[in-house]
Amino acid sequence: MGRRRRRRRVDPADAARALPEAIAALSQMLPAGPSPETFRRAKFDRPEAAPALWRLLFRVLSPQLADGASASFSLEAQVRSVKLALRTQGYPRRALAQLPDDGSQGGRELLLALAWLLARGPLPERLLTQNRVQLGDEMPVCECEALASPGPPAPSVEADGCVDIRHLQWLMGKLRFRWRNLMASQQEQCALLGKIHSYTRGCHSDRSLGHLSVTETELLRDPEGGRQLLRRLERENARLQAALQWRCRELVFWRWMDTVLGACPPEASQPTFLPRIPTPGAGELETLVRELQALQGELREAVEARRAAWEAGVRGRGPEWSAARTALREAVGRDLAALRRVCERGGGRSLAQLHGPHRLVRTEAGAPGGPGLRAPEVIEALRSREAHLEVVLRQLQGQCGQELARLVGAPPGPVWILPPGR
Amino acid sequence: MATAYVLLAGSSRRLVAELRDALDSCAERQRQLERSLRVCRRLLRAWEPAETLAPELTPGPETNEEAPSAACIPSPQDLKELELLTQALEKAVRVRKGISKAGEGDKAPSLKSGSIATSPATRASAPPSTSRRAGSRALETKPPRGIRQTRVPVKDLPERRLLSVGDQACMGQGAGATKPESGLRNEQIVLSAASQAPEAFTLKDKGILLQLPEAFRKAASWNSRLWAQLSSTQTSDSVDAVTTAKMQFLQKMQTTSGWPGSRLSATEVEAEVRHLQKACLLLRLRMGEELTADPKDWMQEYRCLLTLEELQAIMGQCLRRLRELCTAVVEQQLGPWPEGRFPRASLPCGGGADPIWSPQLLLYSSTQELQTLAALRLRVAMLHQQIHLEKVLMAELLPLVSKQEPLGPPWLALCRAVHSLLCEGGQHFLTILREDKPAD
């Protein structure tokens, strides 16, 4: 156990300082954070606090936007966007939806919304992570953002009308072509990275890294860019420090928020029935249910067959048999414990997998090296993953083939000659 | 003939949308790669010296953080003079280095007259500075000292220059003029600029000589220390107190809202669905493994059976969870919120359990290895996409084939097309032989 913190008597001056410090840390930690004075005004629902808080919420809820991009949205557009985002996340209070769209009111409600977001998850840390300055050449070791979806789906060009299946074939071909291009470009980039890393070996002040990354080399080639990078880095350092400060002072903030909430009039309960939200995942949900049901059906058949075969087979019954059975049951339970955890509610981390982007570092083969993942291990894991996925794909394709054969019918129908190599 | 190829509007919209999604994400990935490739290729060519100077002349667009020098924009003549000045300063640096290497004293007075008036860009004496640097890489104190010696006398020059420029000596001018100076303080950048020509700088030959600027090094190491601090888990009383306070706050928010119970937000539903999709894939994979395994003795056989039954139970759980989600979605009630759908935010890596990034390394030992790694990553991503598309295609196309009864040529053509899409990934086509009835 760590040593317990000694409880000092709280100095009133200390206590008085704690809240402003907490709020100052908060506003520095968040992008586009308004001044602490704005927060204070918001508690008393002063109208001049509202626009700044709307803008803050917009920035916080749309992390995919670049730093300056939010300026291109009008305040009204930002207000509407914030309302939509909060509703999507399940914000419980109706008062926010009833605030005017011109962003002139509602400081206190917005403060509550901000606190709600902060209470639900590590929002500032997540924002910091998403927008951090990347100094190294990074490669993720997981498949979480395998091919990141490009944002809101573009409105389909051919909204109406039927589509020719040959168009689908053409699109598939185009996709295959793009994949080939990607592969080629990726190989080239790795070759260039390898060269840059080996040409700059020994240059880095940090011995564990040993060589420069592309970003670092680029900053040497282009001093102006280097200065910008340095400024961004310094800004990020300031925000990281504020985040650490915030952690120390957080409790005071929550006590204060309680008072803010207390100052709000309670909302009347709303019994009316209103139309359903078109949840984005609804279509996917149904597809998944169908898929899982099909899978379950397959499995049930297999299990029944095997169970019957087992029961029918003659096996010795005896004391050693039941002991063995219990042992096997336990072993299977342990085996699948991890899988069970993943499938259970709430998810959490994937099966003992490493996550996140890692900085690429070139070392001599066989060098002991310090902490860090080794490429051969990752390659192994990826190979087995690839093999598994190929199996799944083949299975699916096989199912389709069988189904189609069934539909076409047995001879004397047409004879299908499969393409060679199958 | 053509009519058979046509799909119904509903399913075609979904199929086309999915394919376009896939195409778009490939294109985005390609764009990112190309950006990176451009940078890498440029780095591996000879570095252009001119580029390093030009940015120093004009105050950059990010000056909103520095003292705004917006009022004065240097005139073209001033810019030209500034350029001359910068070149002169660089030459001064080189001369100074050459002088201090020889161990002689200050030559500041001689610099005043000569270099300023004479024009341009003779950057000679690349070798002395580079060899000096190569030699002194181990003793890092020497180059900075060499530069600092030059800094003091050279400082006179910009000021003198400013006075003689005339009545346009305003803030902007001052800001502009100090930039080359601050560039000087940044030893390595100037040295690398100075050592560039007449032989251009290539990474291949002289990459080893590079060194990161001091300010940057400090900021970078502080940065990684801060990240490490932030991502280290804390266990203490205060953390629990904070968590309790947050829970209480959320509770109060819920109870004062007037809406009954806790409902699932759209984001949560989406997150659950994605999570269960992953679980489904894992279950499928494990099931496949067990089904294709070849038990050698009765113990293994029994173990296989038990595993399959356990998988069945887990699958049942997942289905139950899914059905709960379905009913929850159906029962959602809408408040006075605006319609529409917010663009799907990307989930944090690892399911959000630990969203804070911490500095981690991936060590590789040869270009070959790196290429294999990257290729495998791409391949796995591609397989994920293919599997997803396969499922979508299956769901939409198979019913289509089964709906159309007549075994005429149009229908066969459709079957052939569907078969190719579903079973061959659109790459191969099968041949259909048909016995034609005699002359009709």
Short mmCIF file of C-alpha atoms in Angstrom, two decimals, chain B residues 9-392:
data_model
loop_
_atom_site.label_atom_id
_atom_site.label_comp_id
_atom_site.label_asym_id
_atom_site.label_seq_id
_atom_site.Cartn_x
_atom_site.Cartn_y
_atom_site.Cartn_z
CA ALA B 9 -33.58 0.04 -56.40
CA GLY B 10 -33.56 -0.64 -52.67
CA SER B 11 -30.81 -3.20 -52.57
CA SER B 12 -28.78 -1.50 -55.21
CA ARG B 13 -28.59 1.68 -53.23
CA ARG B 14 -27.16 -0.13 -50.27
CA LEU B 15 -24.70 -2.14 -52.35
CA VAL B 16 -23.47 0.86 -54.24
CA ALA B 17 -23.16 2.85 -51.02
CA GLU B 18 -21.08 0.13 -49.40
CA LEU B 19 -18.81 -0.21 -52.38
CA ARG B 20 -18.38 3.51 -52.60
CA ASP B 21 -17.54 3.65 -48.92
CA ALA B 22 -14.86 1.07 -49.47
CA LEU B 23 -13.52 2.95 -52.48
CA ASP B 24 -13.48 6.21 -50.56
CA SER B 25 -11.56 4.83 -47.64
CA CYS B 26 -8.99 3.37 -50.02
CA ALA B 27 -8.68 6.71 -51.72
CA GLU B 28 -8.19 8.48 -48.41
CA ARG B 29 -5.49 6.06 -47.42
CA GLN B 30 -3.83 6.54 -50.79
CA ARG B 31 -3.86 10.30 -50.36
CA GLN B 32 -2.19 10.07 -47.00
CA LEU B 33 0.45 7.76 -48.39
CA GLU B 34 1.16 10.04 -51.30
CA ARG B 35 1.59 13.00 -49.01
CA SER B 36 4.07 11.07 -46.99
CA LEU B 37 5.83 9.84 -50.11
CA ARG B 38 6.26 13.37 -51.37
CA VAL B 39 7.92 14.39 -48.17
CA CYS B 40 10.21 11.37 -48.12
CA ARG B 41 11.26 11.76 -51.72
CA ARG B 42 12.06 15.40 -51.17
CA LEU B 43 14.18 14.53 -48.18
CA LEU B 44 16.18 12.00 -50.11
CA ARG B 45 16.99 14.38 -52.94
CA ALA B 46 19.54 17.11 -52.60
CA TRP B 47 18.22 19.74 -50.25
CA GLU B 48 17.55 23.09 -51.85
CA PRO B 49 19.33 25.87 -50.04
CA ALA B 50 17.02 28.66 -51.24
CA GLU B 51 14.08 27.19 -49.43
CA THR B 52 15.69 27.59 -46.09
CA LEU B 53 16.09 31.32 -46.53
CA ALA B 54 12.86 32.51 -48.03
CA PRO B 55 10.62 31.70 -45.05
CA GLU B 56 12.77 33.81 -42.78
CA LEU B 57 12.12 36.95 -44.71
CA THR B 58 8.41 37.25 -44.39
CA PRO B 59 6.67 36.94 -41.05
CA GLY B 60 4.80 33.66 -41.17
CA PRO B 61 1.02 33.32 -41.06
CA GLU B 62 1.08 32.00 -37.54
CA THR B 63 2.25 35.27 -36.08
CA ASN B 64 -1.00 35.69 -34.22
CA GLU B 65 0.80 34.19 -31.29
CA GLU B 66 3.74 36.54 -31.43
CA ALA B 67 3.62 40.28 -31.22
CA PRO B 68 1.50 41.30 -34.15
CA SER B 69 3.58 43.05 -36.68
CA ALA B 70 0.62 43.44 -38.89
CA ALA B 71 0.89 47.14 -39.33
CA CYS B 72 3.98 47.11 -41.52
CA ILE B 73 4.56 44.91 -44.52
CA PRO B 74 8.13 45.14 -45.69
CA SER B 75 8.38 46.67 -49.13
CA PRO B 76 10.07 44.73 -51.91
CA GLN B 77 13.14 46.85 -51.65
CA ASP B 78 13.40 46.12 -47.95
CA LEU B 79 12.95 42.46 -48.63
CA LYS B 80 15.79 42.52 -51.09
CA GLU B 81 17.95 44.31 -48.63
CA LEU B 82 17.02 41.83 -45.97
CA GLU B 83 18.03 39.02 -48.23
CA LEU B 84 21.36 40.61 -48.88
CA LEU B 85 21.73 41.10 -45.20
CA THR B 86 20.97 37.50 -44.43
CA GLN B 87 23.48 36.32 -46.94
CA ALA B 88 26.01 38.66 -45.51
CA LEU B 89 25.36 37.34 -42.04
CA GLU B 90 25.80 33.81 -43.21
CA LYS B 91 29.02 34.66 -44.85
CA ALA B 92 30.04 36.34 -41.65
CA VAL B 93 29.34 33.17 -39.78
CA ARG B 94 31.47 31.17 -42.13
CA VAL B 95 34.25 33.66 -42.06
CA ARG B 96 34.11 33.75 -38.32
CA LYS B 97 34.24 30.00 -38.13
CA GLY B 98 37.18 29.97 -40.44
CA ILE B 99 38.87 32.61 -38.37
CA SER B 100 38.20 31.10 -34.98
CA LYS B 101 39.38 27.78 -36.28
CA ALA B 102 42.67 29.35 -37.11
CA GLY B 103 42.68 30.69 -33.61
CA GLU B 104 42.72 34.37 -34.40
CA GLY B 105 40.76 37.13 -32.71
CA ASP B 106 37.79 39.23 -33.62
CA LYS B 107 37.49 40.50 -37.07
CA ALA B 108 34.23 42.34 -36.62
CA PRO B 109 35.34 45.65 -38.04
CA SER B 110 36.40 44.11 -41.29
CA LEU B 111 33.01 42.53 -41.74
CA LYS B 112 31.22 45.83 -41.64
CA SER B 113 32.60 47.24 -44.81
CA GLY B 114 33.09 44.29 -47.04
CA SER B 115 30.21 41.91 -47.04
CA ILE B 116 27.16 44.08 -46.89
CA ALA B 117 27.69 45.95 -50.07
CA THR B 118 28.77 42.98 -52.08
CA SER B 119 26.01 40.94 -53.35
CA PRO B 120 25.10 37.59 -53.09
CA ALA B 121 25.01 34.17 -52.46
CA THR B 122 28.49 32.91 -52.58
CA ARG B 123 28.48 30.09 -50.23
CA ALA B 124 31.89 28.74 -50.30
CA SER B 125 33.80 26.82 -47.75
CA ALA B 126 31.46 24.00 -47.17
CA PRO B 127 34.20 21.57 -46.24
CA PRO B 128 35.66 23.40 -43.26
CA SER B 129 32.41 23.67 -41.43
CA THR B 130 31.34 20.13 -42.15
CA SER B 131 34.60 18.58 -41.22
CA ARG B 132 34.62 20.66 -38.13
CA ARG B 133 31.22 19.38 -37.27
CA ALA B 134 32.04 15.83 -38.05
CA GLY B 135 35.05 16.04 -35.84
CA SER B 136 33.32 17.73 -33.03
CA ARG B 137 30.23 15.69 -32.92
CA ALA B 138 31.54 14.02 -29.88
CA LEU B 139 32.37 17.31 -28.18
CA GLU B 140 29.14 19.10 -28.47
CA THR B 141 30.24 22.27 -26.78
CA LYS B 142 32.53 23.48 -29.51
CA PRO B 143 30.16 24.48 -32.29
CA PRO B 144 27.88 26.46 -30.01
CA ARG B 145 30.78 28.34 -28.64
CA GLY B 146 31.98 29.10 -32.10
CA ILE B 147 28.64 30.54 -32.96
CA ARG B 148 28.22 32.52 -29.83
CA GLN B 149 31.41 34.29 -30.54
CA THR B 150 30.03 35.48 -33.79
CA ARG B 151 26.73 36.48 -32.37
CA VAL B 152 27.88 39.48 -30.47
CA PRO B 153 29.69 41.41 -33.16
CA VAL B 154 27.25 40.40 -35.82
CA LYS B 155 24.41 41.86 -33.81
CA ASP B 156 25.67 45.32 -34.65
CA LEU B 157 25.05 44.74 -38.27
CA PRO B 158 21.28 44.48 -38.35
CA GLU B 159 20.89 47.49 -36.15
CA ARG B 160 23.15 49.56 -38.31
CA ARG B 161 21.36 48.32 -41.33
CA LEU B 162 18.04 49.26 -39.85
CA LEU B 163 19.07 52.80 -39.15
CA SER B 164 20.16 53.33 -42.68
CA VAL B 165 17.02 51.89 -44.19
CA GLY B 166 15.14 55.02 -43.37
CA ASP B 167 11.78 56.06 -42.12
CA GLN B 168 10.19 52.72 -42.71
CA ALA B 169 11.87 51.23 -39.71
CA CYS B 170 8.75 50.04 -37.97
CA MET B 171 7.87 46.98 -35.97
CA GLY B 172 7.50 44.79 -38.97
CA GLN B 173 10.97 45.63 -40.10
CA GLY B 174 12.35 44.91 -36.71
CA ALA B 175 10.57 41.65 -36.51
CA GLY B 176 11.72 40.70 -39.92
CA ALA B 177 15.28 41.58 -39.27
CA THR B 178 15.54 39.68 -36.07
CA LYS B 179 14.49 36.54 -37.75
CA PRO B 180 17.72 35.88 -39.49
CA GLU B 181 19.36 36.56 -36.20
CA SER B 182 17.26 34.09 -34.33
CA GLY B 183 18.06 31.78 -37.15
CA LEU B 184 21.66 32.21 -36.25
CA ARG B 185 21.05 31.31 -32.69
CA ASN B 186 19.74 28.10 -33.97
CA GLU B 187 23.18 26.82 -34.73
CA GLN B 188 22.47 23.67 -36.53
CA ILE B 189 20.00 25.08 -38.94
CA VAL B 190 22.40 27.72 -40.16
CA LEU B 191 25.25 25.32 -40.26
CA SER B 192 23.30 22.98 -42.37
CA ALA B 193 22.31 25.84 -44.61
CA ALA B 194 25.85 27.07 -44.82
CA SER B 195 27.28 23.73 -45.58
CA GLN B 196 25.02 23.15 -48.47
CA ALA B 197 26.73 24.35 -51.50
CA PRO B 198 28.28 24.36 -54.02
CA GLU B 199 27.79 20.64 -53.41
CA ALA B 200 24.19 20.22 -52.43
CA PHE B 201 23.37 18.48 -49.20
CA THR B 202 22.16 14.93 -49.56
CA LEU B 203 20.91 12.83 -46.75
CA LYS B 204 22.80 9.85 -48.02
CA ASP B 205 26.21 11.41 -47.77
CA LYS B 206 25.86 13.77 -44.89
CA GLY B 207 22.84 12.56 -42.99
CA ILE B 208 24.97 11.44 -40.11
CA LEU B 209 26.04 14.98 -39.49
CA LEU B 210 22.62 16.28 -38.71
CA GLN B 211 21.72 17.30 -35.26
CA LEU B 212 18.45 18.44 -33.83
CA PRO B 213 18.22 21.95 -32.46
CA GLU B 214 18.50 22.36 -28.73
CA ALA B 215 15.12 23.97 -28.21
CA PHE B 216 13.44 21.20 -30.08
CA ARG B 217 15.24 18.49 -28.19
CA LYS B 218 14.22 19.94 -24.88
CA ALA B 219 10.61 20.36 -25.92
CA ALA B 220 10.46 16.85 -27.32
CA SER B 221 11.88 15.14 -24.27
CA TRP B 222 9.63 17.14 -22.00
CA ASN B 223 6.73 16.17 -24.21
CA SER B 224 7.36 12.46 -23.91
CA ARG B 225 7.87 12.76 -20.17
CA LEU B 226 4.54 14.55 -19.81
CA TRP B 227 2.77 11.93 -21.88
CA ALA B 228 4.28 9.16 -19.79
CA GLN B 229 3.15 10.92 -16.63
CA LEU B 230 -0.33 11.46 -17.95
CA SER B 231 -0.78 7.86 -19.03
CA SER B 232 0.52 6.25 -15.88
CA THR B 233 -2.34 4.90 -13.86
CA GLN B 234 -2.94 6.49 -10.54
CA THR B 235 -4.30 4.66 -7.56
CA SER B 236 -5.04 6.86 -4.66
CA ASP B 237 -7.84 8.08 -2.46
CA SER B 238 -8.32 11.22 -4.45
CA VAL B 239 -9.00 9.27 -7.64
CA ASP B 240 -11.79 7.33 -5.96
CA ALA B 241 -13.23 10.50 -4.53
CA VAL B 242 -13.27 12.06 -7.96
CA THR B 243 -14.96 9.04 -9.52
CA THR B 244 -17.63 9.07 -6.83
CA ALA B 245 -18.20 12.77 -7.34
CA LYS B 246 -18.62 12.24 -11.07
CA MET B 247 -21.09 9.40 -10.59
CA GLN B 248 -23.13 11.47 -8.19
CA PHE B 249 -23.18 14.36 -10.59
CA LEU B 250 -24.39 12.17 -13.44
CA GLN B 251 -27.07 10.72 -11.24
CA LYS B 252 -28.31 14.14 -10.28
CA MET B 253 -28.33 15.21 -13.89
CA GLN B 254 -30.44 12.22 -14.75
CA THR B 255 -32.92 12.68 -11.93
CA THR B 256 -33.40 16.37 -12.55
CA SER B 257 -33.97 15.82 -16.23
CA GLY B 258 -37.51 14.59 -15.98
CA TRP B 259 -36.88 11.74 -18.36
CA PRO B 260 -37.48 8.28 -17.02
CA GLY B 261 -34.78 5.75 -16.46
CA SER B 262 -31.55 5.41 -18.30
CA ARG B 263 -31.87 5.11 -22.00
CA LEU B 264 -29.26 4.06 -24.45
CA SER B 265 -27.91 6.84 -26.54
CA ALA B 266 -27.36 6.38 -30.24
CA THR B 267 -23.62 6.44 -29.70
CA GLU B 268 -23.83 3.67 -27.18
CA VAL B 269 -25.95 1.51 -29.45
CA GLU B 270 -23.48 1.99 -32.25
CA ALA B 271 -20.57 1.15 -30.01
CA GLU B 272 -22.27 -2.02 -28.79
CA VAL B 273 -23.04 -3.08 -32.32
CA ARG B 274 -19.46 -2.65 -33.41
CA HIS B 275 -18.25 -4.48 -30.39
CA LEU B 276 -20.60 -7.38 -31.02
CA GLN B 277 -19.54 -7.49 -34.65
CA LYS B 278 -15.99 -8.08 -33.52
CA ALA B 279 -17.16 -10.69 -31.06
CA CYS B 280 -19.07 -12.42 -33.84
CA LEU B 281 -15.98 -12.62 -35.98
CA LEU B 282 -13.97 -14.07 -33.13
CA LEU B 283 -16.65 -16.64 -32.43
CA ARG B 284 -16.75 -17.61 -36.07
CA LEU B 285 -13.01 -18.00 -36.20
CA ARG B 286 -12.90 -20.13 -33.09
CA MET B 287 -15.77 -22.26 -34.28
CA GLY B 288 -13.98 -22.84 -37.56
CA GLU B 289 -10.84 -23.91 -35.75
CA GLU B 290 -12.65 -26.44 -33.62
CA LEU B 291 -14.69 -27.83 -36.48
CA THR B 292 -11.66 -28.43 -38.65
CA ALA B 293 -9.50 -29.80 -35.88
CA ASP B 294 -8.73 -33.47 -36.05
CA PRO B 295 -9.03 -35.09 -32.64
CA LYS B 296 -6.54 -37.89 -32.11
CA ASP B 297 -7.98 -39.50 -29.05
CA TRP B 298 -11.21 -39.51 -27.17
CA MET B 299 -10.03 -36.88 -24.72
CA GLN B 300 -9.41 -34.41 -27.49
CA GLU B 301 -12.69 -35.30 -29.06
CA TYR B 302 -14.55 -34.65 -25.86
CA ARG B 303 -12.68 -31.43 -25.29
CA CYS B 304 -13.64 -30.30 -28.78
CA LEU B 305 -17.25 -31.07 -28.06
CA LEU B 306 -17.18 -29.15 -24.80
CA THR B 307 -15.58 -26.18 -26.52
CA LEU B 308 -18.25 -26.12 -29.18
CA GLU B 309 -20.98 -26.27 -26.58
CA GLU B 310 -19.39 -23.45 -24.67
CA LEU B 311 -19.20 -21.41 -27.86
CA GLN B 312 -22.87 -22.08 -28.36
CA ALA B 313 -23.62 -20.68 -24.93
CA ILE B 314 -21.58 -17.56 -25.59
CA MET B 315 -23.28 -17.08 -28.91
CA GLY B 316 -26.65 -17.36 -27.19
CA GLN B 317 -25.61 -14.62 -24.80
CA CYS B 318 -24.59 -12.35 -27.63
CA LEU B 319 -27.90 -12.90 -29.37
CA ARG B 320 -29.78 -12.11 -26.21
CA ARG B 321 -27.82 -8.91 -25.86
CA LEU B 322 -28.57 -8.02 -29.47
CA ARG B 323 -32.26 -8.58 -28.99
CA GLU B 324 -32.20 -6.34 -25.93
CA LEU B 325 -30.59 -3.66 -28.03
CA CYS B 326 -33.25 -4.05 -30.70
CA THR B 327 -36.07 -3.56 -28.26
CA ALA B 328 -34.29 -0.62 -26.64
CA VAL B 329 -33.89 1.04 -30.01
CA VAL B 330 -37.54 0.54 -30.82
CA GLU B 331 -38.64 2.09 -27.57
CA GLN B 332 -36.53 5.22 -27.77
CA GLN B 333 -38.44 8.40 -27.30
CA LEU B 334 -37.53 11.58 -28.96
CA GLY B 335 -37.49 14.94 -27.23
CA PRO B 336 -37.51 18.39 -28.77
CA TRP B 337 -34.16 17.70 -30.39
CA PRO B 338 -33.27 18.47 -33.98
CA GLU B 339 -33.48 15.69 -36.53
CA GLY B 340 -30.58 14.23 -38.26
CA ARG B 341 -27.56 12.17 -37.62
CA PHE B 342 -24.28 13.34 -36.29
CA PRO B 343 -21.26 12.09 -38.21
CA ARG B 344 -19.94 9.01 -36.58
CA ALA B 345 -17.00 9.86 -34.40
CA SER B 346 -14.17 7.40 -34.53
CA LEU B 347 -13.99 5.22 -31.47
CA PRO B 348 -10.79 5.41 -29.53
CA CYS B 349 -8.39 2.58 -30.09
CA GLY B 350 -8.81 -0.40 -27.86
CA GLY B 351 -12.41 0.28 -27.02
CA GLY B 352 -11.80 3.39 -25.00
CA ALA B 353 -10.47 1.66 -21.96
CA ASP B 354 -7.25 3.58 -22.09
CA PRO B 355 -7.50 6.49 -24.45
CA ILE B 356 -4.29 8.15 -23.43
CA TRP B 357 -1.41 7.65 -25.78
CA SER B 358 1.91 6.74 -24.33
CA PRO B 359 5.24 6.68 -26.13
CA GLN B 360 5.90 3.16 -27.40
CA LEU B 361 8.37 1.75 -29.84
CA LEU B 362 8.28 -0.79 -32.63
CA LEU B 363 11.74 -2.05 -33.50
CA TYR B 364 12.58 -3.39 -36.91
CA SER B 365 15.91 -4.43 -38.29
CA SER B 366 15.72 -4.28 -42.06
CA THR B 367 13.74 -2.63 -44.80
CA GLN B 368 12.52 -6.03 -45.84
CA GLU B 369 11.03 -6.59 -42.42
CA LEU B 370 9.31 -3.23 -42.44
CA GLN B 371 7.84 -3.91 -45.85
CA THR B 372 6.56 -7.29 -44.80
CA LEU B 373 4.98 -5.76 -41.73
CA ALA B 374 3.27 -3.01 -43.66
CA ALA B 375 2.13 -5.37 -46.40
CA LEU B 376 0.60 -7.74 -43.86
CA ARG B 377 -1.24 -4.90 -42.17
CA LEU B 378 -2.70 -3.83 -45.47
CA ARG B 379 -3.62 -7.38 -46.32
CA VAL B 380 -5.44 -7.87 -43.03
CA ALA B 381 -7.32 -4.62 -43.49
CA MET B 382 -8.21 -5.64 -47.02
CA LEU B 383 -9.49 -9.01 -45.83
CA HIS B 384 -11.68 -7.32 -43.24
CA GLN B 385 -13.15 -5.17 -45.94
CA GLN B 386 -13.65 -8.10 -48.29
CA ILE B 387 -15.42 -10.10 -45.63
CA HIS B 388 -17.71 -7.20 -44.85
CA LEU B 389 -18.53 -6.71 -48.53
CA GLU B 390 -19.07 -10.41 -48.98
CA LYS B 391 -21.67 -10.43 -46.24
CA VAL B 392 -23.44 -7.43 -47.69
#
